[in-house]
mmCIF file of C-alpha atoms in Angstrom:
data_model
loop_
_atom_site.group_PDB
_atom_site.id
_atom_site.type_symbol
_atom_site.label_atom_id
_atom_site.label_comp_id
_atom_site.label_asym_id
_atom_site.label_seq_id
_atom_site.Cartn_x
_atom_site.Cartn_y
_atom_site.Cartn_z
ATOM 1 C CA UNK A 266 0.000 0.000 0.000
ATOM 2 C CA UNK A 267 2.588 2.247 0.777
ATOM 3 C CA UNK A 268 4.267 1.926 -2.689
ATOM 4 C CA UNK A 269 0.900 2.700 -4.480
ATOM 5 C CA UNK A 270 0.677 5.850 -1.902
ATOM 6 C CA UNK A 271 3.887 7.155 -3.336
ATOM 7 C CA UNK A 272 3.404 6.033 -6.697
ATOM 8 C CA UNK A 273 0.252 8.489 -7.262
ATOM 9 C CA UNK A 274 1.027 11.135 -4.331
ATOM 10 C CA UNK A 275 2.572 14.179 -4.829
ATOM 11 C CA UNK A 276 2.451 14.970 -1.027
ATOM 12 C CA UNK A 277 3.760 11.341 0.121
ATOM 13 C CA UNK A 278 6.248 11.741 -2.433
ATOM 14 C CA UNK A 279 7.510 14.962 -1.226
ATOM 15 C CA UNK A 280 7.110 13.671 2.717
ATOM 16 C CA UNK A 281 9.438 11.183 1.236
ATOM 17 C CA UNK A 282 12.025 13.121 -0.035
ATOM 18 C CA UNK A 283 11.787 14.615 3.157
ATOM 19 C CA UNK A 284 12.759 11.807 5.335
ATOM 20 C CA UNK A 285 14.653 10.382 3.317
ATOM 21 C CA UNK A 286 16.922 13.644 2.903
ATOM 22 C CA UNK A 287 19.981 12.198 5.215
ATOM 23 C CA UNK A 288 20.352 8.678 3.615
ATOM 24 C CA UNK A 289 23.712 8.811 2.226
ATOM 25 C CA UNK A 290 26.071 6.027 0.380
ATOM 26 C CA UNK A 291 29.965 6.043 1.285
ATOM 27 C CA UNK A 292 32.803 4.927 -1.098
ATOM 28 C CA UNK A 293 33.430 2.059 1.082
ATOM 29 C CA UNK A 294 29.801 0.978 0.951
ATOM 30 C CA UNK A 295 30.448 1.175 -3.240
ATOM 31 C CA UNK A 296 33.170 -0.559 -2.905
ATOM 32 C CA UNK A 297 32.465 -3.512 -0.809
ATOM 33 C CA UNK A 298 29.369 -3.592 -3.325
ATOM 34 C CA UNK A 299 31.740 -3.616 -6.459
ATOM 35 C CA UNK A 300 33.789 -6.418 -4.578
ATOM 36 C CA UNK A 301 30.553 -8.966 -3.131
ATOM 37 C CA UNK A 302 28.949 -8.796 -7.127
ATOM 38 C CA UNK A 303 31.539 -9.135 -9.279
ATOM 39 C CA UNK A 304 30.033 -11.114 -11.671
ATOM 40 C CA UNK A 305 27.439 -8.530 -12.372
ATOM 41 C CA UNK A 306 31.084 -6.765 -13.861
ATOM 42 C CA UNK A 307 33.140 -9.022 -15.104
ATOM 43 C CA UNK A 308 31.959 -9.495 -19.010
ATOM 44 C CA UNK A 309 33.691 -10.726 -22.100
ATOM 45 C CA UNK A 310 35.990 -8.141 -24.088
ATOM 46 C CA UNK A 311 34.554 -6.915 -27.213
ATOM 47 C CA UNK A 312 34.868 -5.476 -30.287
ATOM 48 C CA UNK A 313 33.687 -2.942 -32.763
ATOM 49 C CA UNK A 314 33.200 -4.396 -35.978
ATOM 50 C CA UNK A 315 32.592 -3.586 -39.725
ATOM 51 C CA UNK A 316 30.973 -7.117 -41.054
ATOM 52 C CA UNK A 317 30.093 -8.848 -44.532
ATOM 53 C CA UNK A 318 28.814 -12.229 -45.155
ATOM 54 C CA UNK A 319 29.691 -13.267 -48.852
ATOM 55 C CA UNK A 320 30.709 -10.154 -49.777
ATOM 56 C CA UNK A 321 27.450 -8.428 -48.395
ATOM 57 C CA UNK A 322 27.661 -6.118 -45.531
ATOM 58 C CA UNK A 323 25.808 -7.229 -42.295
ATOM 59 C CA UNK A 324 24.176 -4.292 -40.116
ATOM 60 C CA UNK A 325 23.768 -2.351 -43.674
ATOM 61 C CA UNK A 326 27.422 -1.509 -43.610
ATOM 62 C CA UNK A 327 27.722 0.200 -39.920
ATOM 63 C CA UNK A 328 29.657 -1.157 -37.233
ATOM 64 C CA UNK A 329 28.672 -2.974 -34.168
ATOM 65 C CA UNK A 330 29.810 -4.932 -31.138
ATOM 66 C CA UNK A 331 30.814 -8.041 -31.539
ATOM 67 C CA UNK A 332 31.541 -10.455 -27.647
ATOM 68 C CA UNK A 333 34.019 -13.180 -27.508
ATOM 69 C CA UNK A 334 32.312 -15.884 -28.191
ATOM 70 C CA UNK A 335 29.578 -15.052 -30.806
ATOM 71 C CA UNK A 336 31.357 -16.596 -33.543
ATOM 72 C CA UNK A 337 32.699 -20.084 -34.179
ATOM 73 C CA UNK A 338 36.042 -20.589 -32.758
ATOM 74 C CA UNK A 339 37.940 -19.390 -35.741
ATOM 75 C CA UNK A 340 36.445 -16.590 -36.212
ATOM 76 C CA UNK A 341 36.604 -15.246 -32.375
ATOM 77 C CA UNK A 342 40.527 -16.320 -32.205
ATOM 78 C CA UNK A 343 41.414 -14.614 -35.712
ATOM 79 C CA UNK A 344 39.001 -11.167 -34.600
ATOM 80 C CA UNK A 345 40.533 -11.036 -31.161
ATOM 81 C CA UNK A 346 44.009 -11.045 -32.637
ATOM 82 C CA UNK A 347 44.370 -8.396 -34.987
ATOM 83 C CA UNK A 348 45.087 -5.173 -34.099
ATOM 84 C CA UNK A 349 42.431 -2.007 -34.881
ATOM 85 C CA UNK A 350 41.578 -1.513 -38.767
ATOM 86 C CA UNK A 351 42.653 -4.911 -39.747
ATOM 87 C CA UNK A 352 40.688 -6.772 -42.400
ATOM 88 C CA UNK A 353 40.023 -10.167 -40.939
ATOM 89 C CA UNK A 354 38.886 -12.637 -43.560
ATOM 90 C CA UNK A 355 37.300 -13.911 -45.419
ATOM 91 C CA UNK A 356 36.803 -17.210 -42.958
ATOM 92 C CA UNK A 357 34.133 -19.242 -43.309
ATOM 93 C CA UNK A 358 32.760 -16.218 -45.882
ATOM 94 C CA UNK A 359 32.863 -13.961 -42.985
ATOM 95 C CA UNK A 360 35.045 -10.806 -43.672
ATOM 96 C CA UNK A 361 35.493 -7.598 -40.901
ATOM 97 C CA UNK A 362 37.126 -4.538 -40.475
ATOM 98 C CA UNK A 363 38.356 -4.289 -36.918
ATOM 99 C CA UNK A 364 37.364 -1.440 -34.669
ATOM 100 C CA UNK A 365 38.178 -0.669 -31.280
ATOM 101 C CA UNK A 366 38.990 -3.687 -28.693
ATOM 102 C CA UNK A 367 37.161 -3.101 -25.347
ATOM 103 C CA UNK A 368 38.094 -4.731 -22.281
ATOM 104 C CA UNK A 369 35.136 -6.576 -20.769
ATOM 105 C CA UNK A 370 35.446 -5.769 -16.965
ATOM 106 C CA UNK A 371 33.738 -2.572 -16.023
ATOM 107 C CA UNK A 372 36.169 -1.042 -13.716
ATOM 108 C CA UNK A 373 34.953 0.000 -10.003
ATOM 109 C CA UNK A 374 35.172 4.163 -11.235
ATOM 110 C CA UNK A 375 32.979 3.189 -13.970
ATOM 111 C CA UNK A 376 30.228 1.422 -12.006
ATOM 112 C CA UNK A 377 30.367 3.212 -8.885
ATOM 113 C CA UNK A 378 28.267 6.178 -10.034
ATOM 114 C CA UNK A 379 25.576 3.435 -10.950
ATOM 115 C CA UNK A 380 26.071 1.317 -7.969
ATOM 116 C CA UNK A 381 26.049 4.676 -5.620
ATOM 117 C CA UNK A 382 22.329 5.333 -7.237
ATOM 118 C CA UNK A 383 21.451 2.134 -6.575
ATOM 119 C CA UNK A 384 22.252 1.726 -2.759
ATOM 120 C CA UNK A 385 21.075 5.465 -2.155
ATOM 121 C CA UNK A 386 17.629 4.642 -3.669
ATOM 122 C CA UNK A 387 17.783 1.151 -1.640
ATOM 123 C CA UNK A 388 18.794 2.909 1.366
ATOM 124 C CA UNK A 389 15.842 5.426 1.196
ATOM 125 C CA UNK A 390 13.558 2.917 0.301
ATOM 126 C CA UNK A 391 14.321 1.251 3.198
ATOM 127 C CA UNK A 392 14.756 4.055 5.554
ATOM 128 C CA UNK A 393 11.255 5.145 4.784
ATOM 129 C CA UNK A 394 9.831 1.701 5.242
ATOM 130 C CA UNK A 395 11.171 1.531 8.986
ATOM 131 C CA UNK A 396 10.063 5.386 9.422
ATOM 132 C CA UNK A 397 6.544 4.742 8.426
ATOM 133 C CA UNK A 398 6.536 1.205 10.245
ATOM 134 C CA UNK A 399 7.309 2.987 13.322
ATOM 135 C CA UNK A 400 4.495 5.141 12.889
ATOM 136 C CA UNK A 401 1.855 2.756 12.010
ATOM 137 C CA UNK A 402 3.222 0.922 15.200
ATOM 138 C CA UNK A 403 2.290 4.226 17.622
ATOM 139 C CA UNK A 404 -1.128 4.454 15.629
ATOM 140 C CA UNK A 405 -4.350 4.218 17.812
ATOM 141 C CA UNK A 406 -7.095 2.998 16.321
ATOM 142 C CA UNK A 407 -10.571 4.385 17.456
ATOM 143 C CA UNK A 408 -13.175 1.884 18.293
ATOM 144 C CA UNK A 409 -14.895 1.282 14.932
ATOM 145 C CA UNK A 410 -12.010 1.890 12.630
ATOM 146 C CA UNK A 411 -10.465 -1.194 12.861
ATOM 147 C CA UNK A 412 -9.465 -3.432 9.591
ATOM 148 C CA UNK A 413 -12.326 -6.762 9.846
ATOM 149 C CA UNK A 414 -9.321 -8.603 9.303
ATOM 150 C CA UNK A 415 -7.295 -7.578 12.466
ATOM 151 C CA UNK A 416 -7.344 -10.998 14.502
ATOM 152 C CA UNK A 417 -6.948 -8.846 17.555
ATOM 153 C CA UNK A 418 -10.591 -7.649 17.053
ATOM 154 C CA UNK A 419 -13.519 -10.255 18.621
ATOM 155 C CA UNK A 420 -15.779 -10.166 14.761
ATOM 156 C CA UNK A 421 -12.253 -10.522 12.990
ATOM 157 C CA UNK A 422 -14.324 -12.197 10.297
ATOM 158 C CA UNK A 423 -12.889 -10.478 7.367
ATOM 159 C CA UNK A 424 -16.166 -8.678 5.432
ATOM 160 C CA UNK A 425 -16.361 -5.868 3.971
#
């Protein structure tokens, strides 16, 4: 409920913002991050590629990425290998131009902007979840304004 409630409120959002105002993310929270999920940055090197199949271009003639691994083993070794602006080919009637070679780790100053934006939002999230718990905990419910569903209540029968 209290995701809808800041999904369509203008006020709850701003009463959000609000409490959630002090939430911050250090560069040793980042970091550990960056360290516990390496596999989400760890991905295989690529390249840029200009690409024709029997003489044809692929892509209409403009470059794209091609990951270890997309093409059969001769192929991947042969790309990999040659420096930028080689022409590779033709093997197996595949023929490429070479573009740049980019490594496939994202490096821990490249991610950390994303991861940062990530744990802050988690971190509010979270923040305001324990704020407005604590709040619904103090609540005092008038006689008659109870949920039907509250077991607590002696018609708990849930009707409505």
């Amino acid at each position: 409920m209290l995701a809808a409630v800041l999904a369509a409120g203008p006020l709850a959002q701003a009463l959000y913002r609000e409490v959630t105002a002090g939430v911050t993310v250090g560069d040793r929270e980042v970091a550990a991050y960056y360290a516990a999920n390496q596999d989400r940055y760890r991905g295989r090197p690529a390249r840029m590629v200009t690409h024709h199949y029997d003489g044809r271009p692929v892509n209409g003639g403009r470059r794209y990425l091609v990951r270890r691994g997309e093409f059969a083993e001769a192929v991947d070794r042969a790309l990999f290998a040659a420096p930028e602006d080689a022409v590779v080919g033709p093997i197996e009637r595949h023929t490429f131009v070479t573009g740049p070679l980019q490594a496939g780790t994202v490096t821990l100053r490249r991610a950390a902007p994303r991861i940062r934006a990530a744990l802050l939002e988690a971190g509010r999230r979270r923040s305001f979840a324990l704020w407005a718990d604590a709040r619904c905990a103090r609540a005092v419910l008038l006689p008659g304004f109870e949920h039907p569903g509250d077991i607590r209540q002696p018609d708990h029968t849930h009707r409505h």
